Amino acid sequence: MNCVALGPVWTPLIPSTMPAEKVKTFGAETPIGRPAQPVELAPPYVMLASDEASYITGATVPVMGGTPFL
């Protein structure tokens, strides 16, 4: 089984579930300096679902804006 480890991702729920001050800085703590956009999450999922990934098992793909994943 494989998985994708997500960092902060911008969704419509972010501004509706957080105080405005937190929304302004959401995702800024990543080395890239911003949250991911949902479209940026598709590539690792598509790759893991493809035939080319048939020999990949037990992998965790970090999509965390440059934050180290250990």
Backbone as JSON, one array per atom type, in Angstrom:
{
  "sequence": "MNCVALGPVWTPLIPSTMPAEKVKTFGAETPIGRPAQPVELAPPYVMLASDEASYITGATVPVMGGTPFL",
  "N": [[0.84, -1.17, 0.0], [0.52, 2.2, -0.81], [0.96, 5.73, -0.1], [0.06, 9.21, -0.01], [1.53, 11.9, 1.49], [0.31, 14.78, 2.77], [0.92, 18.29, 2.93], [-0.02, 21.6, 3.95], [-3.01, 22.45, 2.26], [-4.78, 24.48, 0.05], [-8.18, 25.0, 0.22], [-11.71, 25.59, -0.35], [-12.75, 25.45, 2.2], [-10.89, 26.49, 3.95], [-10.93, 29.45, 4.36], [-13.47, 29.55, 5.47], [-13.38, 28.2, 7.83], [-11.44, 29.15, 9.52], [-9.98, 31.78, 11.5], [-9.64, 35.08, 10.1], [-7.04, 36.17, 10.3], [-5.41, 33.9, 10.52], [-5.91, 32.72, 8.08], [-4.61, 34.44, 6.32], [-1.93, 33.76, 6.64], [-1.83, 31.07, 6.14], [-0.18, 28.16, 5.31], [2.22, 29.46, 4.89], [4.4, 28.66, 6.36], [5.74, 26.66, 5.06], [8.66, 25.65, 3.15], [8.34, 26.49, 0.49], [6.6, 28.53, 0.85], [3.85, 28.85, 0.62], [0.49, 27.46, 0.57], [-0.42, 24.29, -0.96], [-2.13, 24.04, -4.09], [-5.2, 22.45, -4.98], [-4.99, 21.19, -7.54], [-2.32, 20.62, -7.71], [-1.96, 18.32, -6.33], [-2.75, 16.12, -7.77], [-0.78, 14.81, -9.58], [1.01, 12.93, -8.04], [-0.89, 11.05, -7.12], [-1.99, 10.09, -9.51], [0.3, 8.97, -10.69], [0.88, 6.9, -8.81], [-1.35, 5.34, -9.19], [-1.02, 4.39, -11.72], [0.02, 2.01, -14.28], [2.75, 2.06, -14.48], [3.65, 2.28, -11.91], [3.51, -0.2, -10.83], [5.41, -1.73, -9.51], [6.0, -0.37, -7.28], [5.74, -0.25, -3.86], [4.61, 0.24, -0.55], [5.35, 2.9, -0.37], [5.65, 6.32, 0.6], [4.68, 9.3, -0.58], [5.81, 12.47, -0.29], [4.03, 15.46, -0.37], [4.53, 18.27, 0.39], [5.3, 20.91, 0.17], [8.07, 21.29, 0.26], [8.78, 20.82, 2.88], [10.72, 18.84, 5.02], [10.35, 15.31, 5.12], [10.23, 12.71, 7.28]],
  "CA": [[0.0, 0.0, 0.0], [1.23, 3.47, -0.92], [0.17, 6.87, 0.35], [0.55, 10.57, -0.29], [1.53, 12.72, 2.72], [0.0, 16.15, 2.36], [1.13, 19.45, 3.76], [-1.2, 22.46, 3.87], [-3.65, 22.53, 0.95], [-5.82, 25.5, 0.01], [-9.5, 24.57, -0.22], [-12.73, 26.58, 0.03], [-13.02, 25.37, 3.63], [-9.89, 27.23, 4.75], [-11.42, 30.74, 4.87], [-14.73, 29.43, 6.2], [-13.18, 27.49, 9.1], [-10.33, 29.74, 10.27], [-10.01, 33.24, 11.64], [-9.03, 35.79, 8.96], [-5.6, 36.34, 10.51], [-4.76, 32.63, 10.21], [-6.06, 32.49, 6.64], [-3.59, 35.23, 5.64], [-0.62, 33.12, 6.73], [-1.98, 29.63, 5.97], [0.8, 27.55, 4.42], [3.44, 30.26, 4.78], [5.51, 28.04, 7.08], [6.44, 25.71, 4.19], [9.78, 26.28, 2.45], [7.86, 27.15, -0.73], [5.98, 29.76, 1.33], [2.42, 28.93, 0.33], [-0.14, 26.15, 0.57], [-0.63, 23.67, -2.27], [-3.44, 24.14, -4.74], [-5.67, 21.07, -5.2], [-4.5, 20.63, -8.8], [-0.94, 20.18, -7.51], [-1.97, 17.02, -5.66], [-3.1, 15.05, -8.71], [0.29, 14.01, -10.17], [1.45, 11.73, -7.32], [-1.97, 10.06, -7.08], [-2.08, 9.49, -10.85], [1.47, 8.11, -10.85], [0.73, 5.7, -7.99], [-2.44, 4.53, -9.74], [-0.69, 3.97, -13.09], [0.71, 0.74, -14.47], [4.18, 2.29, -14.28], [3.94, 2.17, -10.48], [3.14, -1.55, -10.39], [6.47, -2.3, -8.67], [6.16, 0.51, -6.1], [4.9, -0.68, -2.75], [5.05, 0.76, 0.74], [5.93, 4.23, -0.53], [4.95, 7.53, 1.02], [5.11, 10.41, -1.43], [5.52, 13.73, 0.4], [3.62, 16.65, -1.13], [4.51, 19.1, 1.59], [5.87, 22.23, -0.07], [9.48, 21.33, 0.61], [9.02, 20.45, 4.28], [11.31, 17.51, 5.09], [9.5, 14.23, 5.56], [11.05, 11.62, 7.81]],
  "C": [[0.89, 1.24, 0.0], [0.34, 4.59, -0.39], [0.84, 8.17, -0.06], [0.41, 11.36, 1.01], [1.38, 14.18, 2.32], [0.42, 17.17, 3.41], [-0.12, 20.31, 3.68], [-1.7, 22.59, 2.43], [-4.77, 23.56, 1.02], [-7.1, 24.89, -0.54], [-10.5, 25.65, 0.16], [-13.05, 26.55, 1.53], [-12.06, 26.19, 4.48], [-10.46, 28.57, 5.23], [-12.72, 30.62, 5.67], [-14.56, 28.74, 7.56], [-12.07, 28.07, 9.96], [-10.55, 31.23, 10.44], [-9.23, 33.9, 10.48], [-7.53, 35.94, 9.1], [-4.84, 35.05, 10.19], [-4.83, 32.32, 8.72], [-4.96, 33.22, 5.88], [-2.23, 34.53, 5.62], [-0.68, 31.6, 6.53], [-0.99, 29.11, 4.93], [2.11, 28.29, 4.3], [4.64, 29.62, 5.46], [6.26, 27.0, 6.23], [7.62, 26.4, 3.52], [9.37, 26.98, 1.15], [7.12, 28.44, -0.37], [4.51, 29.93, 1.04], [1.82, 27.54, 0.44], [-0.23, 25.59, -0.85], [-2.01, 24.02, -2.79], [-3.91, 22.72, -5.03], [-5.14, 20.43, -6.47], [-3.07, 20.1, -8.67], [-0.85, 18.81, -6.83], [-2.18, 15.86, -6.62], [-1.91, 14.22, -9.2], [0.76, 12.8, -9.34], [0.38, 10.66, -7.25], [-2.07, 9.34, -8.43], [-0.9, 8.55, -11.08], [1.3, 6.82, -10.06], [-0.37, 4.78, -8.5], [-2.11, 3.97, -11.12], [-0.01, 2.61, -13.11], [2.21, 0.88, -14.23], [4.59, 2.16, -12.82], [3.66, 0.77, -9.94], [4.17, -2.19, -9.47], [6.74, -1.45, -7.43], [5.21, 0.03, -5.02], [5.48, -0.15, -1.44], [5.65, 2.16, 0.68], [5.02, 5.31, 0.05], [5.52, 8.67, 0.21], [4.78, 11.71, -0.71], [5.18, 14.85, -0.57], [3.41, 17.72, -0.08], [5.19, 20.45, 1.4], [7.32, 22.37, 0.33], [9.79, 21.02, 2.06], [9.61, 19.05, 4.33], [10.33, 16.49, 5.68], [10.37, 13.09, 6.04], [10.21, 10.44, 8.16]]
}
